[in-house]
PDB file of C-alpha atoms in Angstrom:
ATOM      1  CA  ASN B 289      25.523  -4.540 133.888  1.00 78.00           C
ATOM      2  CA  ALA B 290      25.487  -8.306 133.663  1.00 85.00           C
ATOM      3  CA  GLY B 291      24.917  -8.657 137.425  1.00 95.00           C
ATOM      4  CA  VAL B 292      25.906 -12.102 138.679  1.00 97.00           C
ATOM      5  CA  THR B 293      26.916 -14.674 136.093  1.00 97.00           C
ATOM      6  CA  GLN B 294      27.740 -18.349 136.536  1.00 97.00           C
ATOM      7  CA  THR B 295      29.734 -20.722 134.374  1.00 97.00           C
ATOM      8  CA  PRO B 296      28.839 -23.365 133.311  1.00 97.00           C
ATOM      9  CA  LYS B 297      25.043 -23.603 133.239  1.00 96.00           C
ATOM     10  CA  PHE B 298      24.974 -27.399 133.158  1.00 96.00           C
ATOM     11  CA  ARG B 299      27.516 -30.101 133.873  1.00 97.00           C
ATOM     12  CA  VAL B 300      27.551 -33.858 134.205  1.00 97.00           C
ATOM     13  CA  LEU B 301      30.398 -35.475 136.123  1.00 97.00           C
ATOM     14  CA  LYS B 302      31.361 -39.010 136.981  1.00 97.00           C
ATOM     15  CA  THR B 303      32.008 -39.917 140.594  1.00 98.00           C
ATOM     16  CA  GLY B 304      35.530 -38.915 141.568  1.00 97.00           C
ATOM     17  CA  GLN B 305      35.979 -36.259 138.906  1.00 97.00           C
ATOM     18  CA  SER B 306      36.794 -32.689 139.819  1.00 97.00           C
ATOM     19  CA  MET B 307      35.475 -29.398 138.532  1.00 96.00           C
ATOM     20  CA  THR B 308      35.327 -25.693 139.262  1.00 98.00           C
ATOM     21  CA  LEU B 309      32.287 -23.468 139.075  1.00 98.00           C
ATOM     22  CA  LEU B 310      32.926 -19.820 138.339  1.00 98.00           C
ATOM     23  CA  CYS B 311      30.895 -16.917 139.642  1.00 98.00           C
ATOM     24  CA  ALA B 312      31.476 -13.370 138.501  1.00 98.00           C
ATOM     25  CA  GLN B 313      29.816 -10.117 139.553  1.00 98.00           C
ATOM     26  CA  ASP B 314      30.212  -6.648 138.105  1.00 96.00           C
ATOM     27  CA  MET B 315      28.562  -4.683 140.922  1.00 96.00           C
ATOM     28  CA  ASN B 316      31.716  -4.204 143.017  1.00 95.00           C
ATOM     29  CA  HIS B 317      30.159  -6.167 145.864  1.00 95.00           C
ATOM     30  CA  GLU B 318      32.210  -7.142 148.872  1.00 95.00           C
ATOM     31  CA  TYR B 319      30.266 -10.234 149.852  1.00 95.00           C
ATOM     32  CA  MET B 320      29.862 -13.336 147.731  1.00 97.00           C
ATOM     33  CA  TYR B 321      28.147 -16.625 148.488  1.00 98.00           C
ATOM     34  CA  TRP B 322      27.742 -20.147 147.166  1.00 98.00           C
ATOM     35  CA  TYR B 323      24.522 -22.045 147.864  1.00 98.00           C
ATOM     36  CA  ARG B 324      23.153 -25.389 146.860  1.00 98.00           C
ATOM     37  CA  GLN B 325      19.465 -25.968 146.262  1.00 96.00           C
ATOM     38  CA  ASP B 326      17.873 -29.356 146.752  1.00 95.00           C
ATOM     39  CA  PRO B 327      14.146 -30.141 146.535  1.00 89.00           C
ATOM     40  CA  GLY B 328      12.311 -29.430 149.773  1.00 88.00           C
ATOM     41  CA  MET B 329      15.398 -28.015 151.479  1.00 90.00           C
ATOM     42  CA  GLY B 330      15.541 -24.458 150.268  1.00 92.00           C
ATOM     43  CA  LEU B 331      18.972 -22.941 149.726  1.00 95.00           C
ATOM     44  CA  ARG B 332      21.826 -23.954 151.980  1.00 96.00           C
ATOM     45  CA  LEU B 333      25.008 -21.935 152.302  1.00 97.00           C
ATOM     46  CA  ILE B 334      28.179 -23.776 151.309  1.00 98.00           C
ATOM     47  CA  HIS B 335      30.881 -21.115 151.639  1.00 98.00           C
ATOM     48  CA  TYR B 336      31.007 -17.373 151.548  1.00 96.00           C
ATOM     49  CA  SER B 337      33.483 -14.515 151.325  1.00 96.00           C
ATOM     50  CA  VAL B 338      33.442 -11.124 152.980  1.00 93.00           C
ATOM     51  CA  GLY B 339      36.089  -9.670 150.709  1.00 93.00           C
ATOM     52  CA  GLU B 340      38.933 -10.390 148.315  1.00 95.00           C
ATOM     53  CA  GLY B 341      41.271 -13.018 149.699  1.00 94.00           C
ATOM     54  CA  THR B 342      38.856 -14.200 152.405  1.00 95.00           C
ATOM     55  CA  THR B 343      36.615 -17.260 152.636  1.00 96.00           C
ATOM     56  CA  ALA B 344      34.502 -18.824 155.354  1.00 96.00           C
ATOM     57  CA  LYS B 345      32.484 -21.990 155.819  1.00 96.00           C
ATOM     58  CA  GLY B 346      28.747 -22.027 155.661  1.00 95.00           C
ATOM     59  CA  GLU B 347      26.227 -24.636 156.671  1.00 94.00           C
ATOM     60  CA  VAL B 348      27.286 -27.458 154.304  1.00 97.00           C
ATOM     61  CA  PRO B 349      30.981 -26.974 153.400  1.00 97.00           C
ATOM     62  CA  ASP B 350      32.185 -30.583 153.295  1.00 97.00           C
ATOM     63  CA  GLY B 351      33.449 -31.727 149.908  1.00 97.00           C
ATOM     64  CA  TYR B 352      33.812 -28.186 148.552  1.00 98.00           C
ATOM     65  CA  ASN B 353      36.571 -25.607 148.434  1.00 97.00           C
ATOM     66  CA  VAL B 354      36.446 -21.979 147.391  1.00 98.00           C
ATOM     67  CA  SER B 355      38.765 -19.170 146.422  1.00 98.00           C
ATOM     68  CA  ARG B 356      38.358 -15.417 146.024  1.00 97.00           C
ATOM     69  CA  LEU B 357      41.536 -14.197 144.419  1.00 95.00           C
ATOM     70  CA  LYS B 358      39.816 -11.271 142.721  1.00 96.00           C
ATOM     71  CA  LYS B 359      36.993  -9.220 144.170  1.00 97.00           C
ATOM     72  CA  GLN B 360      34.695  -9.878 141.239  1.00 97.00           C
ATOM     73  CA  ASN B 361      35.168 -13.664 141.119  1.00 98.00           C
ATOM     74  CA  PHE B 362      34.280 -16.472 143.493  1.00 98.00           C
ATOM     75  CA  LEU B 363      35.210 -20.016 142.549  1.00 98.00           C
ATOM     76  CA  LEU B 364      33.655 -23.192 143.930  1.00 98.00           C
ATOM     77  CA  GLY B 365      35.639 -26.397 143.557  1.00 98.00           C
ATOM     78  CA  LEU B 366      34.676 -30.019 143.881  1.00 97.00           C
ATOM     79  CA  GLU B 367      37.839 -32.083 144.299  1.00 93.00           C
ATOM     80  CA  SER B 368      36.237 -35.520 144.080  1.00 96.00           C
ATOM     81  CA  ALA B 369      32.597 -35.360 143.072  1.00 97.00           C
ATOM     82  CA  ALA B 370      30.043 -37.624 144.735  1.00 97.00           C
ATOM     83  CA  PRO B 371      26.435 -38.359 143.738  1.00 97.00           C
ATOM     84  CA  SER B 372      25.311 -36.512 146.892  1.00 97.00           C
ATOM     85  CA  GLN B 373      26.640 -33.340 145.282  1.00 98.00           C
ATOM     86  CA  THR B 374      24.070 -33.534 142.511  1.00 98.00           C
ATOM     87  CA  SER B 375      22.263 -30.239 142.957  1.00 98.00           C
ATOM     88  CA  VAL B 376      21.637 -26.794 141.583  1.00 97.00           C
ATOM     89  CA  TYR B 377      24.308 -24.335 142.671  1.00 98.00           C
ATOM     90  CA  PHE B 378      23.658 -20.646 143.045  1.00 97.00           C
ATOM     91  CA  CYS B 379      26.077 -17.834 143.508  1.00 98.00           C
ATOM     92  CA  ALA B 380      25.054 -14.541 145.087  1.00 97.00           C
ATOM     93  CA  SER B 381      26.649 -11.247 145.993  1.00 97.00           C
ATOM     94  CA  LYS B 382      25.827  -8.182 148.019  1.00 95.00           C
ATOM     95  CA  THR B 383      27.246  -4.923 149.197  1.00 92.00           C
ATOM     96  CA  ASP B 384      28.412  -4.390 152.760  1.00 82.00           C
ATOM     97  CA  ARG B 385      26.930  -0.943 153.261  1.00 76.00           C
ATOM     98  CA  GLY B 386      23.709  -1.880 155.015  1.00 73.00           C
ATOM     99  CA  ARG B 387      24.960  -4.869 156.900  1.00 74.00           C
ATOM    100  CA  GLY B 388      22.159  -7.436 157.011  1.00 79.00           C
ATOM    101  CA  ARG B 389      19.648  -5.129 155.362  1.00 84.00           C
ATOM    102  CA  ASP B 390      21.050  -5.451 151.865  1.00 87.00           C
ATOM    103  CA  GLU B 391      19.586  -7.884 149.418  1.00 91.00           C
ATOM    104  CA  GLN B 392      21.626 -10.605 147.858  1.00 95.00           C
ATOM    105  CA  PHE B 393      21.715 -10.713 144.057  1.00 96.00           C
ATOM    106  CA  PHE B 394      21.622 -14.200 142.596  1.00 96.00           C
ATOM    107  CA  GLY B 395      23.066 -15.765 139.487  1.00 96.00           C
ATOM    108  CA  PRO B 396      21.034 -18.044 137.193  1.00 95.00           C
ATOM    109  CA  GLY B 397      22.390 -21.247 138.685  1.00 96.00           C
ATOM    110  CA  THR B 398      24.453 -24.245 137.589  1.00 97.00           C
ATOM    111  CA  ARG B 399      22.772 -27.623 137.373  1.00 97.00           C
ATOM    112  CA  LEU B 400      25.290 -30.324 138.294  1.00 98.00           C
ATOM    113  CA  THR B 401      24.688 -34.039 137.983  1.00 98.00           C
ATOM    114  CA  VAL B 402      27.155 -36.543 139.409  1.00 98.00           C
ATOM    115  CA  LEU B 403      26.769 -40.078 138.100  1.00 97.00           C
TER     116      LEU B 403
ATOM    117  CA  ALA N 136      21.338 -19.934 164.719  1.00 74.00           C
ATOM    118  CA  GLN N 137      18.236 -18.612 163.099  1.00 83.00           C
ATOM    119  CA  SER N 138      15.670 -20.787 161.398  1.00 91.00           C
ATOM    120  CA  VAL N 139      12.793 -20.220 159.023  1.00 95.00           C
ATOM    121  CA  THR N 140       9.730 -22.390 158.590  1.00 96.00           C
ATOM    122  CA  GLN N 141       7.462 -22.328 155.595  1.00 97.00           C
ATOM    123  CA  PRO N 142       4.688 -24.739 156.560  1.00 96.00           C
ATOM    124  CA  ASP N 143       3.197 -25.140 153.087  1.00 96.00           C
ATOM    125  CA  ILE N 144       5.216 -27.060 150.513  1.00 95.00           C
ATOM    126  CA  HIS N 145       2.658 -26.556 147.752  1.00 96.00           C
ATOM    127  CA  ILE N 146      -0.236 -24.152 147.369  1.00 97.00           C
ATOM    128  CA  THR N 147      -2.708 -24.017 144.497  1.00 97.00           C
ATOM    129  CA  VAL N 148      -4.913 -20.986 143.936  1.00 98.00           C
ATOM    130  CA  SER N 149      -7.204 -19.925 141.151  1.00 98.00           C
ATOM    131  CA  GLU N 150      -6.229 -17.001 138.986  1.00 97.00           C
ATOM    132  CA  GLY N 151      -7.715 -13.835 140.455  1.00 97.00           C
ATOM    133  CA  ALA N 152      -7.966 -15.281 143.950  1.00 98.00           C
ATOM    134  CA  SER N 153      -6.062 -13.894 146.907  1.00 98.00           C
ATOM    135  CA  LEU N 154      -2.869 -15.483 148.166  1.00 98.00           C
ATOM    136  CA  GLU N 155      -1.148 -15.807 151.508  1.00 98.00           C
ATOM    137  CA  LEU N 156       2.124 -17.675 151.968  1.00 98.00           C
ATOM    138  CA  ARG N 157       3.179 -18.346 155.519  1.00 98.00           C
ATOM    139  CA  CYS N 158       6.593 -17.814 157.055  1.00 98.00           C
ATOM    140  CA  ASN N 159       7.684 -18.203 160.669  1.00 97.00           C
ATOM    141  CA  TYR N 160      11.141 -17.361 161.948  1.00 95.00           C
ATOM    142  CA  SER N 161      13.101 -17.864 165.122  1.00 90.00           C
ATOM    143  CA  TYR N 162      15.073 -14.850 166.298  1.00 75.00           C
ATOM    144  CA  GLY N 163      15.304 -13.011 169.592  1.00 67.00           C
ATOM    145  CA  ALA N 164      15.703  -9.432 168.423  1.00 75.00           C
ATOM    146  CA  THR N 165      14.137  -7.627 165.477  1.00 77.00           C
ATOM    147  CA  PRO N 166      15.003  -9.718 162.458  1.00 88.00           C
ATOM    148  CA  TYR N 167      15.872  -8.690 158.939  1.00 92.00           C
ATOM    149  CA  LEU N 168      13.398 -10.617 156.783  1.00 94.00           C
ATOM    150  CA  PHE N 169      13.204 -11.218 153.056  1.00 96.00           C
ATOM    151  CA  TRP N 170      10.931 -12.826 150.499  1.00 98.00           C
ATOM    152  CA  TYR N 171      12.439 -14.081 147.259  1.00 98.00           C
ATOM    153  CA  VAL N 172      10.749 -15.589 144.210  1.00 98.00           C
ATOM    154  CA  GLN N 173      12.233 -18.166 141.875  1.00 96.00           C
ATOM    155  CA  SER N 174      10.648 -18.757 138.484  1.00 94.00           C
ATOM    156  CA  PRO N 175      11.314 -22.161 136.914  1.00 89.00           C
ATOM    157  CA  GLY N 176      14.912 -22.501 135.794  1.00 87.00           C
ATOM    158  CA  GLN N 177      15.840 -19.057 137.090  1.00 89.00           C
ATOM    159  CA  GLY N 178      17.757 -17.523 139.937  1.00 91.00           C
ATOM    160  CA  LEU N 179      16.128 -15.805 142.898  1.00 95.00           C
ATOM    161  CA  GLN N 180      14.675 -12.325 142.761  1.00 96.00           C
ATOM    162  CA  LEU N 181      13.908 -10.165 145.775  1.00 97.00           C
ATOM    163  CA  LEU N 182      10.223  -9.388 146.260  1.00 98.00           C
ATOM    164  CA  LEU N 183      10.469  -7.345 149.448  1.00 97.00           C
ATOM    165  CA  LYS N 184      12.300  -6.990 152.734  1.00 95.00           C
ATOM    166  CA  TYR N 185      11.680  -5.811 156.280  1.00 93.00           C
ATOM    167  CA  PHE N 186      14.126  -4.534 158.848  1.00 87.00           C
ATOM    168  CA  SER N 187      12.299  -1.868 160.865  1.00 83.00           C
ATOM    169  CA  GLY N 188       9.450   0.612 160.878  1.00 83.00           C
ATOM    170  CA  ASP N 189       6.052   0.006 159.335  1.00 86.00           C
ATOM    171  CA  THR N 190       5.153  -3.641 159.774  1.00 91.00           C
ATOM    172  CA  LEU N 191       3.378  -3.807 156.408  1.00 96.00           C
ATOM    173  CA  VAL N 192       5.890  -3.665 153.581  1.00 96.00           C
ATOM    174  CA  GLN N 193       5.175  -3.355 149.887  1.00 97.00           C
ATOM    175  CA  GLY N 194       7.166  -5.140 147.256  1.00 97.00           C
ATOM    176  CA  ILE N 195       7.345  -5.642 143.549  1.00 96.00           C
ATOM    177  CA  LYS N 196       4.697  -7.324 141.410  1.00 95.00           C
ATOM    178  CA  GLY N 197       1.886  -6.295 143.768  1.00 97.00           C
ATOM    179  CA  PHE N 198       3.106  -8.348 146.738  1.00 98.00           C
ATOM    180  CA  GLU N 199       3.082  -7.234 150.341  1.00 98.00           C
ATOM    181  CA  ALA N 200       4.102  -8.820 153.628  1.00 98.00           C
ATOM    182  CA  GLU N 201       3.234  -8.155 157.228  1.00 97.00           C
ATOM    183  CA  PHE N 202       5.675  -8.547 160.098  1.00 95.00           C
ATOM    184  CA  LYS N 203       4.023  -9.751 163.310  1.00 94.00           C
ATOM    185  CA  ARG N 204       6.455  -9.949 166.181  1.00 92.00           C
ATOM    186  CA  SER N 205       3.967 -11.607 168.540  1.00 91.00           C
ATOM    187  CA  GLN N 206       3.544 -14.495 166.112  1.00 93.00           C
ATOM    188  CA  SER N 207       7.124 -14.541 164.795  1.00 93.00           C
ATOM    189  CA  SER N 208       5.619 -14.406 161.328  1.00 96.00           C
ATOM    190  CA  PHE N 209       6.240 -12.617 158.050  1.00 97.00           C
ATOM    191  CA  ASN N 210       3.484 -13.763 155.715  1.00 98.00           C
ATOM    192  CA  LEU N 211       3.432 -12.815 152.058  1.00 98.00           C
ATOM    193  CA  ARG N 212       0.177 -11.715 150.461  1.00 98.00           C
ATOM    194  CA  LYS N 213      -1.236 -10.726 147.128  1.00 98.00           C
ATOM    195  CA  PRO N 214      -4.876  -9.674 146.616  1.00 97.00           C
ATOM    196  CA  SER N 215      -5.271 -11.115 143.117  1.00 98.00           C
ATOM    197  CA  VAL N 216      -2.980 -13.771 141.691  1.00 98.00           C
ATOM    198  CA  HIS N 217      -1.968 -13.859 138.045  1.00 97.00           C
ATOM    199  CA  TRP N 218      -0.886 -16.983 136.151  1.00 96.00           C
ATOM    200  CA  SER N 219       2.608 -15.499 135.885  1.00 96.00           C
ATOM    201  CA  ASP N 220       2.939 -15.665 139.695  1.00 97.00           C
ATOM    202  CA  ALA N 221       3.381 -19.443 139.500  1.00 97.00           C
ATOM    203  CA  ALA N 222       6.842 -19.963 140.995  1.00 97.00           C
ATOM    204  CA  GLU N 223       8.610 -21.014 144.154  1.00 97.00           C
ATOM    205  CA  TYR N 224       8.719 -18.543 147.005  1.00 98.00           C
ATOM    206  CA  PHE N 225      11.372 -18.419 149.701  1.00 97.00           C
ATOM    207  CA  CYS N 226      11.325 -16.626 153.019  1.00 97.00           C
ATOM    208  CA  ALA N 227      14.715 -15.827 154.535  1.00 96.00           C
ATOM    209  CA  VAL N 228      16.137 -14.241 157.674  1.00 93.00           C
ATOM    210  CA  ALA N 229      19.510 -12.546 158.077  1.00 91.00           C
ATOM    211  CA  ASP N 230      21.943 -14.392 160.309  1.00 86.00           C
ATOM    212  CA  GLY N 231      25.575 -14.385 161.385  1.00 79.00           C
ATOM    213  CA  GLU N 232      27.891 -11.510 162.231  1.00 76.00           C
ATOM    214  CA  TYR N 233      26.263  -8.249 161.128  1.00 77.00           C
ATOM    215  CA  GLY N 234      23.459 -10.300 159.587  1.00 79.00           C
ATOM    216  CA  ASN N 235      25.426 -10.921 156.421  1.00 86.00           C
ATOM    217  CA  LYS N 236      24.264 -14.458 155.838  1.00 90.00           C
ATOM    218  CA  LEU N 237      20.778 -15.606 154.926  1.00 93.00           C
ATOM    219  CA  VAL N 238      18.934 -18.600 156.288  1.00 94.00           C
ATOM    220  CA  PHE N 239      16.227 -19.765 153.914  1.00 95.00           C
ATOM    221  CA  GLY N 240      13.017 -21.622 154.452  1.00 96.00           C
ATOM    222  CA  ALA N 241      12.330 -24.752 152.425  1.00 96.00           C
ATOM    223  CA  GLY N 242      10.176 -22.830 149.976  1.00 97.00           C
ATOM    224  CA  THR N 243       6.544 -22.896 148.886  1.00 97.00           C
ATOM    225  CA  ILE N 244       5.627 -23.858 145.341  1.00 97.00           C
ATOM    226  CA  LEU N 245       2.699 -21.845 144.047  1.00 98.00           C
ATOM    227  CA  ARG N 246       0.509 -23.263 141.309  1.00 97.00           C
ATOM    228  CA  VAL N 247      -2.080 -21.043 139.647  1.00 97.00           C
ATOM    229  CA  LYS N 248      -5.069 -22.653 137.995  1.00 96.00           C
ATOM    230  CA  SER N 249      -7.082 -20.890 135.343  1.00 90.00           C
TER     231      SER N 249
END
């Protein structure tokens, strides 16, 4: 099992450009999450999904959109990138069997720089 | 909404010394609590979790944590630190409907000196 994978690993954008980050999991998990990590701020939830075809806003959703067309994939889009979106982005997934008791499994991260 | 406080941004310990990383949470009922570790350039890996029962929980890599309701704390400990433990450590609490979201602390960076 590959677990949670993220594409790409690194990306540099110019202000105003758009891009999509792809997250894939092969564990048949219902829940998927997108976080951003900034120094001294821990991980903050951007958007999440509780199942195929569903999405919900997290703590810092502005400037991002997501889609979950297939259960195994969760896409994060930046329509018009801004320097404030320079960050490391992590995807995670988990099962729904234990409710809040289940651990989230994390991908390796995508380092995004917006110039 | 829940919140998690990790008071120490950086901690430096000598190899072989004991370690305690502090975590305080805000939650009215019994929380679901987690400790994750992030090695440089890597994703997060679960060290241990608590949701009920024995207040001292054992995790991987020789780590343990103790849940203290009276202090709203869930401190992570290790009796003897190895150089490979140098990493960033995150405490998190489950939040939201059915506890299916995590709220993370700001993290503590552990440096190990030889």
